[in-house]
Tab-separated table of C-alpha atoms in Angstrom:
chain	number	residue	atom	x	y	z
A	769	UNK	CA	90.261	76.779	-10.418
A	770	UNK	CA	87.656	79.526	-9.343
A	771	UNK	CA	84.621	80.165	-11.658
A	772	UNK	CA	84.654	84.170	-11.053
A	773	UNK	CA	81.175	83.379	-9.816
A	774	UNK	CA	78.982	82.590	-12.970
A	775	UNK	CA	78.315	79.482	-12.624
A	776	UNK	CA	76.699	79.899	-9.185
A	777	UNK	CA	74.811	82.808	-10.689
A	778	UNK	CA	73.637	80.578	-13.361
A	779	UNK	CA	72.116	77.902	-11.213
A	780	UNK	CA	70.571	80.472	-8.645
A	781	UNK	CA	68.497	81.505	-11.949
A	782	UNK	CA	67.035	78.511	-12.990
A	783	UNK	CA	66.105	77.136	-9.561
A	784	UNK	CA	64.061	80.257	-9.616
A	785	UNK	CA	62.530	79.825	-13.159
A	786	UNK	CA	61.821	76.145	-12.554
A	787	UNK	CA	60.057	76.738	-8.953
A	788	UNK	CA	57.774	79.745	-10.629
A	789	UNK	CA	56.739	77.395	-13.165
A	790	UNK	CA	55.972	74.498	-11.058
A	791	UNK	CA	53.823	76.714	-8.638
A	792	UNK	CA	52.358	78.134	-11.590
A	793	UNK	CA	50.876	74.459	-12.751
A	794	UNK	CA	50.329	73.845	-9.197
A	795	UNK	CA	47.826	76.810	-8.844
A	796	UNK	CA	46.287	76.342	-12.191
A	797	UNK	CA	45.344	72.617	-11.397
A	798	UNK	CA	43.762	73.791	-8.102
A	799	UNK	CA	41.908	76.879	-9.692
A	800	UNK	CA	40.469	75.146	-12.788
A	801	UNK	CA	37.777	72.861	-10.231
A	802	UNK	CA	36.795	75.643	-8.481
A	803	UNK	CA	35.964	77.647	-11.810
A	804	UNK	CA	34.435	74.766	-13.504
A	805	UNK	CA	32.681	71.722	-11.385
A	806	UNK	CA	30.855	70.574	-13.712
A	807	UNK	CA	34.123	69.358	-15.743
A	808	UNK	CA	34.406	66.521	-12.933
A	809	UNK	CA	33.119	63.029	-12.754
A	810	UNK	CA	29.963	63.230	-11.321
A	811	UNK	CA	29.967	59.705	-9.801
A	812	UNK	CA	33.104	59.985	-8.395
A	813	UNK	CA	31.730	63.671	-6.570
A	814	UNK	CA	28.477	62.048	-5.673
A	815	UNK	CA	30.246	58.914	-4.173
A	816	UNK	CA	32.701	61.275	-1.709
A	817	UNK	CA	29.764	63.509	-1.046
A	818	UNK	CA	26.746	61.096	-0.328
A	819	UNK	CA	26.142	59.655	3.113
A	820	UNK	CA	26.195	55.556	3.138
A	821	UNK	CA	22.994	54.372	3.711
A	822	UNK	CA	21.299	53.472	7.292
A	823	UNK	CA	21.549	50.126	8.550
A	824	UNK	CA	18.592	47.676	8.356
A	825	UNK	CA	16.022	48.223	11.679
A	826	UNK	CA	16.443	45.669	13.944
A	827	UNK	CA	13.294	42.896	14.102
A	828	UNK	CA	10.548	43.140	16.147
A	829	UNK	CA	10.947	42.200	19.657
A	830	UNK	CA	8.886	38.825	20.426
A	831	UNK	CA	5.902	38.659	21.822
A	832	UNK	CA	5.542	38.512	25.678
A	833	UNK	CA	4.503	34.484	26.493
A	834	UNK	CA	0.571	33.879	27.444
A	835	UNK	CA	0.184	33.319	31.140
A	836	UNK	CA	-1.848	29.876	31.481
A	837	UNK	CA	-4.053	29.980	33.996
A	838	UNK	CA	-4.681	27.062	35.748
A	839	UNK	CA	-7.979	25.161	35.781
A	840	UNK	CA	-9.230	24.023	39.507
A	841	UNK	CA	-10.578	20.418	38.985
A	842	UNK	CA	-13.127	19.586	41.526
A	843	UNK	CA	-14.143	15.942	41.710
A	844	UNK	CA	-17.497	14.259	41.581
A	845	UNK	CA	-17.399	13.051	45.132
A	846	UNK	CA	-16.513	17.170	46.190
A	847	UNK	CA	-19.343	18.276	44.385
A	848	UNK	CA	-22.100	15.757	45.480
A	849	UNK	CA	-20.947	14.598	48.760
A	850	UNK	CA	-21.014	17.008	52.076
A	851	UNK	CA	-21.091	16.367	55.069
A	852	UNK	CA	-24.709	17.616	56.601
A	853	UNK	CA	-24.924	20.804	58.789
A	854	UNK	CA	-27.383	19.172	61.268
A	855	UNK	CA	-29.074	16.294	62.436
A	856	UNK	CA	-32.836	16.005	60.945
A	857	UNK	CA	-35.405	15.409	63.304
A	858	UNK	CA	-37.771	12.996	61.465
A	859	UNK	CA	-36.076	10.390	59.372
A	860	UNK	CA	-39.326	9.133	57.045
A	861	UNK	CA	-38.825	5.510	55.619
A	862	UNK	CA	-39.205	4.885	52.202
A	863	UNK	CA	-41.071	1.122	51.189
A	864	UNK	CA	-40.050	-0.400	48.200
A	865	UNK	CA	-42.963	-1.992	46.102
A	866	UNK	CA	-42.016	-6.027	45.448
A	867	UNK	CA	-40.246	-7.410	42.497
A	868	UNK	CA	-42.555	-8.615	40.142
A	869	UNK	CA	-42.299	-12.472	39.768
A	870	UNK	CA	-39.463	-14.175	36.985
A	871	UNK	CA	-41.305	-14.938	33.692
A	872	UNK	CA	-40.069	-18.464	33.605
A	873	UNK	CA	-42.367	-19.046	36.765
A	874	UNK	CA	-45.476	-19.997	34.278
A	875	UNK	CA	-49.259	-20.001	35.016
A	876	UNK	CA	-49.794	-20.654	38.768
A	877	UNK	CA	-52.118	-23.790	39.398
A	878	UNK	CA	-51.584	-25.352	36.033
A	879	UNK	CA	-48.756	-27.680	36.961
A	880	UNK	CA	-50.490	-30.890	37.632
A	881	UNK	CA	-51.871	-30.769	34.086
A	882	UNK	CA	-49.116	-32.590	31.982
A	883	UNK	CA	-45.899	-34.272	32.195
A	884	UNK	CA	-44.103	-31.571	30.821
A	885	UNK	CA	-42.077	-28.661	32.242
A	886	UNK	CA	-43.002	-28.217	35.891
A	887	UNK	CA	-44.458	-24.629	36.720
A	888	UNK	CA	-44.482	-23.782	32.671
A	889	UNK	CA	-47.406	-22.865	30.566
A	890	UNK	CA	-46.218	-25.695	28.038
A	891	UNK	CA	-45.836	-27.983	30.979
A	892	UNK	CA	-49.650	-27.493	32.207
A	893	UNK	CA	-50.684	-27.961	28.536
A	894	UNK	CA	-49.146	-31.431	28.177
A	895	UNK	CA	-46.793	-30.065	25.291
A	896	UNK	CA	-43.944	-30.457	27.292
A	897	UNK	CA	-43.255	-33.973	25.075
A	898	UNK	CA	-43.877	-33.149	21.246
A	899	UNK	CA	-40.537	-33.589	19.150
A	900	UNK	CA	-39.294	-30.973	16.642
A	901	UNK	CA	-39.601	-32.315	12.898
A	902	UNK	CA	-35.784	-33.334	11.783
A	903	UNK	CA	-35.234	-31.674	8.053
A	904	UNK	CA	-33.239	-33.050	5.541
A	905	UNK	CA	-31.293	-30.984	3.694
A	906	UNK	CA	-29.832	-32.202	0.432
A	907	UNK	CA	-26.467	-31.430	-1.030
A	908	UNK	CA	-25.828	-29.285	-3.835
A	909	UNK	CA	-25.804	-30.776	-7.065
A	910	UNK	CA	-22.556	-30.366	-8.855
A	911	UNK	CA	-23.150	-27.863	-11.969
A	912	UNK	CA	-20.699	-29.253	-14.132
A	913	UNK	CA	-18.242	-32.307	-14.596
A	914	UNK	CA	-15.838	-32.976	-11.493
A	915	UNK	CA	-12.482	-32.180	-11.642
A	916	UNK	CA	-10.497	-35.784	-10.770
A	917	UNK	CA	-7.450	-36.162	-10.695
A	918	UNK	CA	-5.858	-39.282	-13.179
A	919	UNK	CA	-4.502	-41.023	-10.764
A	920	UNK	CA	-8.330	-41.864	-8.871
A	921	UNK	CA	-10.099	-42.390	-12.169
A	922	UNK	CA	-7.424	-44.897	-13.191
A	923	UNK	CA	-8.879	-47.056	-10.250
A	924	UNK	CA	-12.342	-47.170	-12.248
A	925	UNK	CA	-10.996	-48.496	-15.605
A	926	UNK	CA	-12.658	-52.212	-16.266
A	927	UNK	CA	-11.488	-51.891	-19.975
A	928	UNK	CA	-8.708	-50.770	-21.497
A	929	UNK	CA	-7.467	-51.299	-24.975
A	930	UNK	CA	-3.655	-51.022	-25.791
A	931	UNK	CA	-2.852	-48.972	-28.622
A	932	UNK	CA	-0.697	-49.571	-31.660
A	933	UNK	CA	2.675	-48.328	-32.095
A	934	UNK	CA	3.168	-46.196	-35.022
A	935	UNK	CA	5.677	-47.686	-37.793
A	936	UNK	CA	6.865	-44.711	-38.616
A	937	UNK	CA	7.388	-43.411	-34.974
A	938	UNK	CA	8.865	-46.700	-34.400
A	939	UNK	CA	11.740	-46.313	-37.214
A	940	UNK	CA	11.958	-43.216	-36.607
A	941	UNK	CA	13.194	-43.884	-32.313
A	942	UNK	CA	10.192	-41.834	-31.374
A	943	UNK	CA	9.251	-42.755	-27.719
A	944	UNK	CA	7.550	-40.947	-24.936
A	945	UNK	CA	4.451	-39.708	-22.792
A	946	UNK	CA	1.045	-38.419	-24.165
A	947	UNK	CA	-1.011	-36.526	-21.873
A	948	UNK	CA	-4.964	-36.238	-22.999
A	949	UNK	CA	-7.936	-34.296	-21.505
A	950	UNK	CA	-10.736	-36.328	-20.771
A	951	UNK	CA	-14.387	-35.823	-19.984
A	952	UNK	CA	-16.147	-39.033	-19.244
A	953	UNK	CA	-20.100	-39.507	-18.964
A	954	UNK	CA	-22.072	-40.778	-16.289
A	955	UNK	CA	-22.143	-44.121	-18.049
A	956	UNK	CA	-18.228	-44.779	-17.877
A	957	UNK	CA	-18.141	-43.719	-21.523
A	958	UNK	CA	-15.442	-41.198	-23.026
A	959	UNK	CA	-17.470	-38.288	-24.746
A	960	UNK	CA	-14.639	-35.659	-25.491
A	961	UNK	CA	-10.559	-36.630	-25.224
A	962	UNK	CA	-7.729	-34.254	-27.359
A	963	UNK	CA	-4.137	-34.566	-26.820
A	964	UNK	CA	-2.359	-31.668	-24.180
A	965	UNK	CA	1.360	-32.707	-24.726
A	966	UNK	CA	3.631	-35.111	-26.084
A	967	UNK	CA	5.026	-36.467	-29.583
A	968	UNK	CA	2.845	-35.812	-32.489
A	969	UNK	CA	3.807	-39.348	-34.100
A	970	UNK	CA	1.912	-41.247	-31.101
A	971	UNK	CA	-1.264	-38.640	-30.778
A	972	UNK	CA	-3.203	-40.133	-32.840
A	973	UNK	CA	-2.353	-44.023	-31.945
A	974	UNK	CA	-3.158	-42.927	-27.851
A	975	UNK	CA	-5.983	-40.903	-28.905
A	976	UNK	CA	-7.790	-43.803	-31.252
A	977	UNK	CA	-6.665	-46.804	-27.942
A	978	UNK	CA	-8.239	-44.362	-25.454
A	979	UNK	CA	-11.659	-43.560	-27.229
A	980	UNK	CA	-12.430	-46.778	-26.477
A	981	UNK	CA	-11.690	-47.501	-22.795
A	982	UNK	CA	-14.282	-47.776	-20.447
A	983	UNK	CA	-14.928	-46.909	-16.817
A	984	UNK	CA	-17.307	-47.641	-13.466
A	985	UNK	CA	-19.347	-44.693	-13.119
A	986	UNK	CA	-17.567	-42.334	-10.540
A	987	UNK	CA	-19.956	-41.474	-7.281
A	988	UNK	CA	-20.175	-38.129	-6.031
A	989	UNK	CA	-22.614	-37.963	-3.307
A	990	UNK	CA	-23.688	-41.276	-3.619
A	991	UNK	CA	-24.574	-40.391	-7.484
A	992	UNK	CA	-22.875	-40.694	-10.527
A	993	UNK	CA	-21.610	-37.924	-12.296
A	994	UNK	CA	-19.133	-36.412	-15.077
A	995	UNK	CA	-15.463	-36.616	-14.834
A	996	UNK	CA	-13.266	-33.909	-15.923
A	997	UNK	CA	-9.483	-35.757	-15.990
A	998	UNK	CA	-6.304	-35.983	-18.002
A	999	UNK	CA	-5.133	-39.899	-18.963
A	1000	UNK	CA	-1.785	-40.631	-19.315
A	1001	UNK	CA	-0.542	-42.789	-22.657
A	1002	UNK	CA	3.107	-44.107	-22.774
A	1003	UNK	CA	4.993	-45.574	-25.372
A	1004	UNK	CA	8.262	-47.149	-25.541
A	1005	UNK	CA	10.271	-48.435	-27.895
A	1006	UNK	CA	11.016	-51.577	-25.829
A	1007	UNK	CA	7.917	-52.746	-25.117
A	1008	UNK	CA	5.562	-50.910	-26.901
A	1009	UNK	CA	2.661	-49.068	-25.290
């Protein structure tokens, strides 16, 4: 069927119409910056106009190495040693005076006058002979008692007394060692004695036996003197102390 032609006529039109209005936006969007800059973004304007910035400057070059100069060593023997220009004519001789004579030599003429050193001033003198005096020095006296140990001051005991069992430790099975510190006197005698260690039921039994124990004096130095030791008590159940 054929249109007669209106319906091309139609859409000739409004390809027209819509073109013109599209250009018409168009040319409006492009004159509105131009009239007005300050309506856009600055940043955005200043960050497609500005330059970026410069690059850093390079470093410094280095500085040029010191030339060392080298030292010229000249030795002792190159400084004090040449070898003479010419031949001297006179050659003078230089005398040395004589050593004076060793001081051990003594007096001259005064060795026939003792029997001592030959030659020596001691020697002519007759003191050649005499003897030094010998000095006796004594050894220090000890301040305080001397630590011994129990086992040497047990070979000095000439009387010992046994001591009584407890009855009570016995019944109770009490049995054991009792260690006591013990200063004895010049004499042999006991002057101070307590207990260090072991049961408390036999303390007093081993303290009371040992009071009265007695000893050789102990020689220090050919003297006798105090005695700081420990005595050992034991107790069994056995055989009693």
């Amino acid at each position: 069927m054929e249109s007669g032609g209106r319906i091309k006529t139609k859409a000739t039109y409004w390809m027209w119409a819509t073109g013109c209005f599209w250009a018409v936006i168009l040319a409006v969007l492009i004159i509105i910056p131009l009239l007005f800059p300050e309506a856009l973004p600055k940043n955005s304007l200043v960050a497609s106009l500005s330059a970026p910035p410069p690059p850093p400057p390079p470093p410094p070059p280095p500085p040029p190495p010191q030339a060392i100069k080298p030292i010229p060593i000249v030795s002792e023997i190159d400084q004090g040693l040449h070898a003479p220009t010419k031949i001297p004519k006179d050659i003078k001789m230089i005398k040395e005076d004589a050593a004076p004579p060793p001081a051990g030599a003594g007096v001259a003429g005064m060795s026939g006058m003792g029997s001592g050193t030959a030659g020596g001033v001691f020697g002519g003198m007759g003191l050649g002979t005499a003897t030094t005096p010998k000095i006796n020095v004594a050894p220090p006296k000890p301040t305080g008692p001397a630590r011994i140990s129990g086992g040497v001051i047990a070979g000095n005991l000439i009387n010992k007394i046994q001591p009584n069992y407890p009855p009570i430790a016995r019944a109770a099975h009490v049995g054991g060692t009792v260690v006591l510190h013990a200063i004895i006197s010049k004499s042999g005698t006991i002057t101070s004695l307590q207990a260090i260690s072991g049961p408390d039921m036999l303390k007093g039994a081993a303290l009371d036996a040992v009071r009265q124990w007695r000893y050789k004096p102990y020689l220090l130095n050919g003297e006798p003197t105090e005695v700081d030791t420990t005595i050992t008590v034991n107790f069994n159940l056995n055989g009693g102390s």
